[in-house]
PDB file of C-alpha atoms in Angstrom:
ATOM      1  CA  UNK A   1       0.376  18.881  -0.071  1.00 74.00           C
ATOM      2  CA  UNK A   2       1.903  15.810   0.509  1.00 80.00           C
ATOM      3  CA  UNK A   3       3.945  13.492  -2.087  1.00 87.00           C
ATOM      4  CA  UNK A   4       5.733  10.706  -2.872  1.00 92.00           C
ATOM      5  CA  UNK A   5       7.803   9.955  -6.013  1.00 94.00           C
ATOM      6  CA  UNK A   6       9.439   6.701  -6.821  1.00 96.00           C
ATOM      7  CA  UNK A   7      11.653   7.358  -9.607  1.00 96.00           C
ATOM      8  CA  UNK A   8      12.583   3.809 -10.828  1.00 95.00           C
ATOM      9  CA  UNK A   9       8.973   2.315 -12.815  1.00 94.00           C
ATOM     10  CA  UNK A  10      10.663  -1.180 -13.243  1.00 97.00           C
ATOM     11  CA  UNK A  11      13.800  -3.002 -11.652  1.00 97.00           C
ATOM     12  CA  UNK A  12      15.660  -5.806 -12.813  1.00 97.00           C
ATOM     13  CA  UNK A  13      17.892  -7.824 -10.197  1.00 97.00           C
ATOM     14  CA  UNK A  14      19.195 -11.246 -10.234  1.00 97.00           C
ATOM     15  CA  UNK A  15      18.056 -13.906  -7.787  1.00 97.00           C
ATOM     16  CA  UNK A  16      20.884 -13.660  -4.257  1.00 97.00           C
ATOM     17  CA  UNK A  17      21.835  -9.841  -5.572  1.00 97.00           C
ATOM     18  CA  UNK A  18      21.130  -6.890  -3.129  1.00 97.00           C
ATOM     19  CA  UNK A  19      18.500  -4.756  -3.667  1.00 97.00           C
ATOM     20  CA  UNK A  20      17.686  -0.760  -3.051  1.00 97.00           C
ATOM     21  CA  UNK A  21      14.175   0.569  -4.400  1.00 98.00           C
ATOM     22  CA  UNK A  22      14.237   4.195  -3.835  1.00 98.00           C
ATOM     23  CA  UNK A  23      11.722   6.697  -2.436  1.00 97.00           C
ATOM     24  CA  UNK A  24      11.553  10.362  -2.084  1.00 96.00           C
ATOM     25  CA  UNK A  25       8.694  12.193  -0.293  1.00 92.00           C
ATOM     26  CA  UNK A  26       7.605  15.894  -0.205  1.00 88.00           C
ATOM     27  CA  UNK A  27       6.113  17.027   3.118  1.00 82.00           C
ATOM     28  CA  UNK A  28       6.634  20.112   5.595  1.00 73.00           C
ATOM     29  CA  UNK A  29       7.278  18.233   8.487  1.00 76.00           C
ATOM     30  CA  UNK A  30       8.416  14.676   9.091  1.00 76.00           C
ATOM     31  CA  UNK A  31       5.601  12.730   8.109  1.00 82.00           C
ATOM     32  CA  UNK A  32       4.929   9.143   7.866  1.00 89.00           C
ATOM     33  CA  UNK A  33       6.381   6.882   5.929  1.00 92.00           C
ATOM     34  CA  UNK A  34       5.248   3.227   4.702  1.00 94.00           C
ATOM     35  CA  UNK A  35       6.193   0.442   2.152  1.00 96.00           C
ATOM     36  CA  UNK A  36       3.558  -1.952   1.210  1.00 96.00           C
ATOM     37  CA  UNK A  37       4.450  -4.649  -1.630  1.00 96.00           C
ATOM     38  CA  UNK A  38       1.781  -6.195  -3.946  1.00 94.00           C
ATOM     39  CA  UNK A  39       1.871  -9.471  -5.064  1.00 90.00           C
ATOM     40  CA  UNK A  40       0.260 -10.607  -8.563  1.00 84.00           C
ATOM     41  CA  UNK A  41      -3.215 -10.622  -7.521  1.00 80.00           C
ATOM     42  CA  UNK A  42      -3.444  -9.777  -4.444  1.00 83.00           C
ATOM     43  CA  UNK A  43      -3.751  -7.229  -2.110  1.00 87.00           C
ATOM     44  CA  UNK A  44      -0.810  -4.368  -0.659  1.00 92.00           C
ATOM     45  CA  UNK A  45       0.740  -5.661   2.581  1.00 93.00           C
ATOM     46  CA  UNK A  46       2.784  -3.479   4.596  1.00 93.00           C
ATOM     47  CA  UNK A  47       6.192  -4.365   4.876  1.00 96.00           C
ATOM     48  CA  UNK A  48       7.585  -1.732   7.238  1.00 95.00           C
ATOM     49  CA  UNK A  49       6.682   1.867   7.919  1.00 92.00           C
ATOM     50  CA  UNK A  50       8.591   4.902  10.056  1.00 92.00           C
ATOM     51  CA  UNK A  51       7.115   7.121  12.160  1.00 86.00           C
ATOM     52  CA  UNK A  52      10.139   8.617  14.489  1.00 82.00           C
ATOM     53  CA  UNK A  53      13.210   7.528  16.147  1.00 84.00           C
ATOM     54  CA  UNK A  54      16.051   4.717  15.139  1.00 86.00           C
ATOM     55  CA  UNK A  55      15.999   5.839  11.136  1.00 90.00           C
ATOM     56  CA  UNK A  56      16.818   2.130  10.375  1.00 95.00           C
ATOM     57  CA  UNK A  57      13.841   0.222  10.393  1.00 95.00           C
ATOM     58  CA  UNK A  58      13.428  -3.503   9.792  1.00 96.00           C
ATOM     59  CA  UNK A  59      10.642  -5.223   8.367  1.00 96.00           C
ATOM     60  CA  UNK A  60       9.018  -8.585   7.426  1.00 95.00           C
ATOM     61  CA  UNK A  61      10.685 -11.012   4.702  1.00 94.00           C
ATOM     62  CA  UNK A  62      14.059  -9.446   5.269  1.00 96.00           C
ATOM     63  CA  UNK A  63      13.534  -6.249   4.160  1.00 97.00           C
ATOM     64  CA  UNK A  64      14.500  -3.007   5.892  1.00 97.00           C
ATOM     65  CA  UNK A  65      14.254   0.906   4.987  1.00 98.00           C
ATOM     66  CA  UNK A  66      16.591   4.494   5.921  1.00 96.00           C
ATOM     67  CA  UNK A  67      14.814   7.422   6.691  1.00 94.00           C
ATOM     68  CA  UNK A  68      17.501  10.162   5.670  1.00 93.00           C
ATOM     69  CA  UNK A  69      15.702  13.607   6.186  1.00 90.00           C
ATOM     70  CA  UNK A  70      18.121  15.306   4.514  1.00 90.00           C
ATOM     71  CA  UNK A  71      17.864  13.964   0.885  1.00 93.00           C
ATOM     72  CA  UNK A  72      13.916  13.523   1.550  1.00 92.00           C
ATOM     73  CA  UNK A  73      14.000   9.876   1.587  1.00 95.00           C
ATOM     74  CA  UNK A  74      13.387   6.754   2.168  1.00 96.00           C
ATOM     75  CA  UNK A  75      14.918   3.977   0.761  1.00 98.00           C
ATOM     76  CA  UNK A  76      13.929  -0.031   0.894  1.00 98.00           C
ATOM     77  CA  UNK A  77      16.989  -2.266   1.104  1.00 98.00           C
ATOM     78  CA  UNK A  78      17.350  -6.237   0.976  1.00 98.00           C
ATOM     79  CA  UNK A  79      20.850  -7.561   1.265  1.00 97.00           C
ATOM     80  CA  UNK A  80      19.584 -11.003  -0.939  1.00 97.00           C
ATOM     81  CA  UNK A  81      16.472 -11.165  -3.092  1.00 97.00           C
ATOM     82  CA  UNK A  82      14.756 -14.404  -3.536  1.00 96.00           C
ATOM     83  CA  UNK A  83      12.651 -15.316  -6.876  1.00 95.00           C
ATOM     84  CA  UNK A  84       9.550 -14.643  -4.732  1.00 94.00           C
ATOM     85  CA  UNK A  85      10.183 -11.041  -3.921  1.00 96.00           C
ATOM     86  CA  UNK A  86       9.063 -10.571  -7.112  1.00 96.00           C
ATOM     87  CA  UNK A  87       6.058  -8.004  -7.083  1.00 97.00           C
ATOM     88  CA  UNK A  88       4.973  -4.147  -6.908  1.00 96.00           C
ATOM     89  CA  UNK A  89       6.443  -2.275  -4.071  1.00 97.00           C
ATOM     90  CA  UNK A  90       4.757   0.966  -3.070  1.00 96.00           C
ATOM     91  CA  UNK A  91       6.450   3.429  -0.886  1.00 96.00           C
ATOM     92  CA  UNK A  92       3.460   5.954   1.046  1.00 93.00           C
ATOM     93  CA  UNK A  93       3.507   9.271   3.048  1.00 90.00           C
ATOM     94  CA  UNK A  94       0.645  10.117   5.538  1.00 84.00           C
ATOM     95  CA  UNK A  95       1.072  13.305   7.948  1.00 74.00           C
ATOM     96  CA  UNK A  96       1.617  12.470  11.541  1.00 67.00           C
ATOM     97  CA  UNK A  97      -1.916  14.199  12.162  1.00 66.00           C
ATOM     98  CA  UNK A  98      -5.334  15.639  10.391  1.00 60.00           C
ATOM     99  CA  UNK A  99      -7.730  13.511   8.322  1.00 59.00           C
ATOM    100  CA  UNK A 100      -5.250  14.182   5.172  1.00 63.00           C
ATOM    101  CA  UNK A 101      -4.939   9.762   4.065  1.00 79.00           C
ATOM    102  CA  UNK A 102      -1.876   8.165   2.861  1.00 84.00           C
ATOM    103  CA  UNK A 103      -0.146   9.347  -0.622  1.00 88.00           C
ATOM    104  CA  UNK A 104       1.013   6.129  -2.621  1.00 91.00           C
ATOM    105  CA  UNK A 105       3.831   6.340  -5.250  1.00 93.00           C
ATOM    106  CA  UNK A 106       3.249   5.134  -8.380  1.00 93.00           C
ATOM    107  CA  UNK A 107       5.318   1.990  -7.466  1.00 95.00           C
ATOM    108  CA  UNK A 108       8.618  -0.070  -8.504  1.00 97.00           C
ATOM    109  CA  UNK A 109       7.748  -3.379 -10.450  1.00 96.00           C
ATOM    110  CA  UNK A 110      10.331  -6.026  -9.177  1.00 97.00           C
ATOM    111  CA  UNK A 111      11.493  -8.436 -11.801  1.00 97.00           C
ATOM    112  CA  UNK A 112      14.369 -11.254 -10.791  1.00 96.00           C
ATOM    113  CA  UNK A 113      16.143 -12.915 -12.843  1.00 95.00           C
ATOM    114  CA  UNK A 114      18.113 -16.411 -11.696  1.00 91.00           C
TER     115      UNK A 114
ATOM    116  CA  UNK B   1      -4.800 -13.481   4.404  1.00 81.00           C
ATOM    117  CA  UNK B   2      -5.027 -10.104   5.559  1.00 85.00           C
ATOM    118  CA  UNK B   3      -8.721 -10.791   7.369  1.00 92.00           C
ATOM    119  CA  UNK B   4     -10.099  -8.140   4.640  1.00 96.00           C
ATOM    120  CA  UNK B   5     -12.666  -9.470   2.548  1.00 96.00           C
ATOM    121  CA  UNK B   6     -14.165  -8.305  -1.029  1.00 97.00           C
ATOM    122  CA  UNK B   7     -16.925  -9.499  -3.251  1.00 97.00           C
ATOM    123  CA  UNK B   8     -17.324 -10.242  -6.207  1.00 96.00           C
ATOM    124  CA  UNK B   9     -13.915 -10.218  -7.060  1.00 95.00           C
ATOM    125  CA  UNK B  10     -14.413  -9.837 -10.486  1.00 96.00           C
ATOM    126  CA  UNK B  11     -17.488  -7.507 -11.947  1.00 97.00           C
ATOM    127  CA  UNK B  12     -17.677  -6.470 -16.072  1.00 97.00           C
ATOM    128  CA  UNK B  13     -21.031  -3.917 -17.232  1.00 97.00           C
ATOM    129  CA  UNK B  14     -21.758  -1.647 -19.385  1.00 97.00           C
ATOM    130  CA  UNK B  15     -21.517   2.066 -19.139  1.00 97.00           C
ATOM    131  CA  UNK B  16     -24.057   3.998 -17.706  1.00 97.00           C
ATOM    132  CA  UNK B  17     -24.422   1.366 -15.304  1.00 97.00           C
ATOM    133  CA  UNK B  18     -24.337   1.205 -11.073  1.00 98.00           C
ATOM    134  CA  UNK B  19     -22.311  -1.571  -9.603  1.00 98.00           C
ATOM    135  CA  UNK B  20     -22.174  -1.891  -5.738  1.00 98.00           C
ATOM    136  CA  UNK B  21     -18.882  -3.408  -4.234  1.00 98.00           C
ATOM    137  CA  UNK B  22     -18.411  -4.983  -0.912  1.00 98.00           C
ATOM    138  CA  UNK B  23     -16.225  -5.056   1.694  1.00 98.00           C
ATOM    139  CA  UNK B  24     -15.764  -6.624   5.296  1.00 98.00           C
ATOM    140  CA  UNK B  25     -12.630  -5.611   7.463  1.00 97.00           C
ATOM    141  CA  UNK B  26     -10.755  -7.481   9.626  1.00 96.00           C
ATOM    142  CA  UNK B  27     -12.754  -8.298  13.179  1.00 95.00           C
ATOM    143  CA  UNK B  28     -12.379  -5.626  15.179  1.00 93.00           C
ATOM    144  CA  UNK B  29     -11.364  -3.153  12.849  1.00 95.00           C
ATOM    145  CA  UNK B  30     -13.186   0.154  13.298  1.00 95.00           C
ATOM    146  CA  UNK B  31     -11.883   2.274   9.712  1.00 94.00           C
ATOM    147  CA  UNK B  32     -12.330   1.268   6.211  1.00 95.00           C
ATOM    148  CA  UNK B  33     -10.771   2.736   3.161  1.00 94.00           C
ATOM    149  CA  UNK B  34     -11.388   2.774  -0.372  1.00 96.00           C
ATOM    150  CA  UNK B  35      -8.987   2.728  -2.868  1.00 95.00           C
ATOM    151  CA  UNK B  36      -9.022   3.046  -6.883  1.00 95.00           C
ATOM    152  CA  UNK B  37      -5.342   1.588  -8.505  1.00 93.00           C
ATOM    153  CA  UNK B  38      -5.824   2.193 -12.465  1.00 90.00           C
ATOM    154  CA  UNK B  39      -2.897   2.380 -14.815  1.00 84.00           C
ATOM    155  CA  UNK B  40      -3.227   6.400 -15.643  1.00 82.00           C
ATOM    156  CA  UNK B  41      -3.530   7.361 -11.968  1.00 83.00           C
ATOM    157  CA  UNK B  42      -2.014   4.497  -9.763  1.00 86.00           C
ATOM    158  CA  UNK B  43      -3.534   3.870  -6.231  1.00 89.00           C
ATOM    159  CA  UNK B  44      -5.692   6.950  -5.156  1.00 91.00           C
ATOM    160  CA  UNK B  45      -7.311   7.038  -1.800  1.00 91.00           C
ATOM    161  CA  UNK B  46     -10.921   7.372  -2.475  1.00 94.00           C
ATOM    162  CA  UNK B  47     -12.645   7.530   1.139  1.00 94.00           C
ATOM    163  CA  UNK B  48     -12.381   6.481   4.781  1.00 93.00           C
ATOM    164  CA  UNK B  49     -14.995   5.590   7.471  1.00 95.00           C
ATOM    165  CA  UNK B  50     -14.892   4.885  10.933  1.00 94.00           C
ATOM    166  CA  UNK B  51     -17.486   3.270  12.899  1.00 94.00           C
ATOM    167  CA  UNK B  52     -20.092   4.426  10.263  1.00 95.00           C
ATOM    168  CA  UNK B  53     -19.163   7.971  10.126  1.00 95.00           C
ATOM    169  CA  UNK B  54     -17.251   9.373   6.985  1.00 94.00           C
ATOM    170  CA  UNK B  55     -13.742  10.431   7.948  1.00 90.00           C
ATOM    171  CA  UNK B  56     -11.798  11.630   5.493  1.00 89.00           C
ATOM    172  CA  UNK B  57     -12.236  12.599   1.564  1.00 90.00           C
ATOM    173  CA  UNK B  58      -9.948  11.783  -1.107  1.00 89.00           C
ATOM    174  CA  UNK B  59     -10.108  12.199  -4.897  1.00 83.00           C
ATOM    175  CA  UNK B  60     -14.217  10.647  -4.998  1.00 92.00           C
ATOM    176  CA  UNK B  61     -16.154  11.513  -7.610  1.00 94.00           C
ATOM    177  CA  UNK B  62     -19.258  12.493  -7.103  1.00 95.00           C
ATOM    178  CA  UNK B  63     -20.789   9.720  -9.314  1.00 97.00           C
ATOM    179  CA  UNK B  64     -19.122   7.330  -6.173  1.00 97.00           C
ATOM    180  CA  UNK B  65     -20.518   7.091  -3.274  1.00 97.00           C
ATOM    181  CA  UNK B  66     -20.051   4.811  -0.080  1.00 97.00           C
ATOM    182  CA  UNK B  67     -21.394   3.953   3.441  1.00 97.00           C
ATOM    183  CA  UNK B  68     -20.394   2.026   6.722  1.00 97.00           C
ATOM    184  CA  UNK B  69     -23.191  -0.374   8.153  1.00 97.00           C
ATOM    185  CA  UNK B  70     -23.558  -1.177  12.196  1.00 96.00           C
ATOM    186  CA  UNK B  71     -22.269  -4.617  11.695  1.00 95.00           C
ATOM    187  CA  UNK B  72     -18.952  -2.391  10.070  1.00 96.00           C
ATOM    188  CA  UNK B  73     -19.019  -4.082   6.779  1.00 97.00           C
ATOM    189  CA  UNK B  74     -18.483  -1.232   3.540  1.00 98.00           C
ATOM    190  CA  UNK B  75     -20.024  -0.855   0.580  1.00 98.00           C
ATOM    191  CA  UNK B  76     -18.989   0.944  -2.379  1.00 98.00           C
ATOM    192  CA  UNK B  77     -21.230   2.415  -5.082  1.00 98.00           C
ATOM    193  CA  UNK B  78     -20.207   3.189  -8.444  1.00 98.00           C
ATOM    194  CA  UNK B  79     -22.922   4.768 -11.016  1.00 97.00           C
ATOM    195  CA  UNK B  80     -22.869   6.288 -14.343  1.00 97.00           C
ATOM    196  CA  UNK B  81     -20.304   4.418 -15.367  1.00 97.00           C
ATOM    197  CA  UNK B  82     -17.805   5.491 -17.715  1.00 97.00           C
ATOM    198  CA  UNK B  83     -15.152   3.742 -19.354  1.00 96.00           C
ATOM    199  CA  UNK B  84     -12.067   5.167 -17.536  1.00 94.00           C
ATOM    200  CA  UNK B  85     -13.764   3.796 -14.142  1.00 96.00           C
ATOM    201  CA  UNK B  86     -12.189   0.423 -14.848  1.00 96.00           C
ATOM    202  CA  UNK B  87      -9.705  -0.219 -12.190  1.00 96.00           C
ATOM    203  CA  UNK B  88      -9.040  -2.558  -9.410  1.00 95.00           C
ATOM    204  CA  UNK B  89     -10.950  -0.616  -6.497  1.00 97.00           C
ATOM    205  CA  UNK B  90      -9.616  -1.748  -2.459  1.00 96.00           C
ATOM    206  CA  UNK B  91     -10.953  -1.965   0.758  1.00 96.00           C
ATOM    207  CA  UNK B  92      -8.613  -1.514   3.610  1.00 94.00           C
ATOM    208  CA  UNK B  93      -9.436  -1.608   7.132  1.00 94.00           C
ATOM    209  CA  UNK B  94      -7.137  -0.472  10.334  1.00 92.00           C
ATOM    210  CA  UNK B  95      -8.367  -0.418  14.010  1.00 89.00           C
ATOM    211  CA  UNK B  96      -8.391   3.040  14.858  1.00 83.00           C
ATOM    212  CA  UNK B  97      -8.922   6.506  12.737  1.00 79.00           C
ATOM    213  CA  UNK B  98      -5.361   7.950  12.416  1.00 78.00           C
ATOM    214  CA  UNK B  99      -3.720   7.537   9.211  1.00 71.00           C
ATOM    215  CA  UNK B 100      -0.246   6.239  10.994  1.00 74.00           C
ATOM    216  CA  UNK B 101      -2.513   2.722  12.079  1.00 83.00           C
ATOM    217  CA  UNK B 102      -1.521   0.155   9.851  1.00 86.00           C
ATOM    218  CA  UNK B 103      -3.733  -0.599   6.979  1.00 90.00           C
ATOM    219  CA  UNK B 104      -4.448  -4.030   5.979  1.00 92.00           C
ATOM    220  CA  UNK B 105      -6.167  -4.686   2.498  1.00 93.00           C
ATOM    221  CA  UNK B 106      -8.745  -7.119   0.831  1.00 95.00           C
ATOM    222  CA  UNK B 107      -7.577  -8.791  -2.646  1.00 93.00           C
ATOM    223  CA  UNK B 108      -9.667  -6.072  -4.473  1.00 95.00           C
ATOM    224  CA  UNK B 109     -12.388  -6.386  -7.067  1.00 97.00           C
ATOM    225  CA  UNK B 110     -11.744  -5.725 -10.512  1.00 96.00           C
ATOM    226  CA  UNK B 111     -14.530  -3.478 -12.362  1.00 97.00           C
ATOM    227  CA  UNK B 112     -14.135  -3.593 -16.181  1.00 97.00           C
ATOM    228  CA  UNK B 113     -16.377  -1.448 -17.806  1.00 97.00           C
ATOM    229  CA  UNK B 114     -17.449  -1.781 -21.318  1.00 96.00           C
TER     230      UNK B 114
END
């Protein structure tokens, strides 16, 4: 069965500092992978997701994510946070086929500090 | 605005009860999803139509049920309820079937159950 883990529960970064949230997945082939952030109140919105080819992929609001097969993973990356990037970021696995739905990770709360 | 809409966006009973929850996707959107997010068990999948037909099964209980109208809109019923069903409970909606088509989602309604 498919997985997702997001080891870090709650991140602390300071308003202009990089940022890396980290993801790793567990699947038997290359699946699917997605990051959605949450905003207090609202509802997920995808931010970027990977399905095959160029493992850099950019997304919206400056964001971008590395699929490395090897270490299982899939990282988000922003070079330079802003105070409203605050939020819950969820990194998701779906398999490339079959009715088997998306696996969510427990999520990374984003606090930022100025 | 993702184009996903929810009502009521906030609902509070009693246990034992049956609450119905609502959802409309975006136009032209042909899947809906349900998800629970609680604070024990983060965002589960719950159940996915497509143009009225169920698609795919997640972790439902059997107390849940849920159904696809002609006009597309969702609804989600919830009886026998217990205490631990309080969550925030999301619609999603995508235009096609396959789990890799992006999923945008409603605000949520938030079921507290006392």
């Amino acid at each position: 069965a498919q997985s997702v883990t997001q080891p870090d529960i709650h991140i602390t970064v300071s308003e202009g500092a990089s940022l890396e949230l980290r993801c790793n997945y567990s699947y038997g082939a290359t699946p699917y992978l997605f990051w959605y952030v949450q905003s207090p109140g609202q509802g997920l919105q995808l931010l970027l997701k990977y399905f095959s080819g160029d493992t850099l992929v950019q997304g919206i609001k400056g964001f971008e994510a590395e699929f490395k097969r090897s270490q299982s993973s899939f990282n988000l990356r922003k070079p330079s946070v802003h105070w409203s990037d605050a939020a819950e970021y969820f990194c998701a696995v779906g398999p490339p086929f079959g009715n088997e739905k998306l696996t969510f990770g427990t999520g990374t709360r984003l606090t930022i500090i100025p | 605005d993702s184009g996903v809409t929810q009502t009521p966006k906030h609902l509070i009973t009693a246990t034992g009860q049956r609450v119905t929850l609502r959802c409309s996707p975006r136009s032209g959107d042909l899947s809906v999803y349900w998800y629970q997010q609680s604070l024990d068990q983060g965002l589960q999948f719950l159940i996915q139509y497509y143009n009225g037909e169920e698609r795919a099964k997640g972790n439902i209980l059997e107390r849940f049920s849920a159904q696809q109208f002609p006009d597309l809109h969702s609804e989600l019923n919830l009886s026998s309820l217990e205490l631990g069903d309080s969550a925030l409970y999301f619609c999603a909606s995508s235009g096609g079937a396959a789990s890799t088509d992006t999923q945008y989602f409603g605000p949520g309604t938030r079921l507290t159950v006392l």
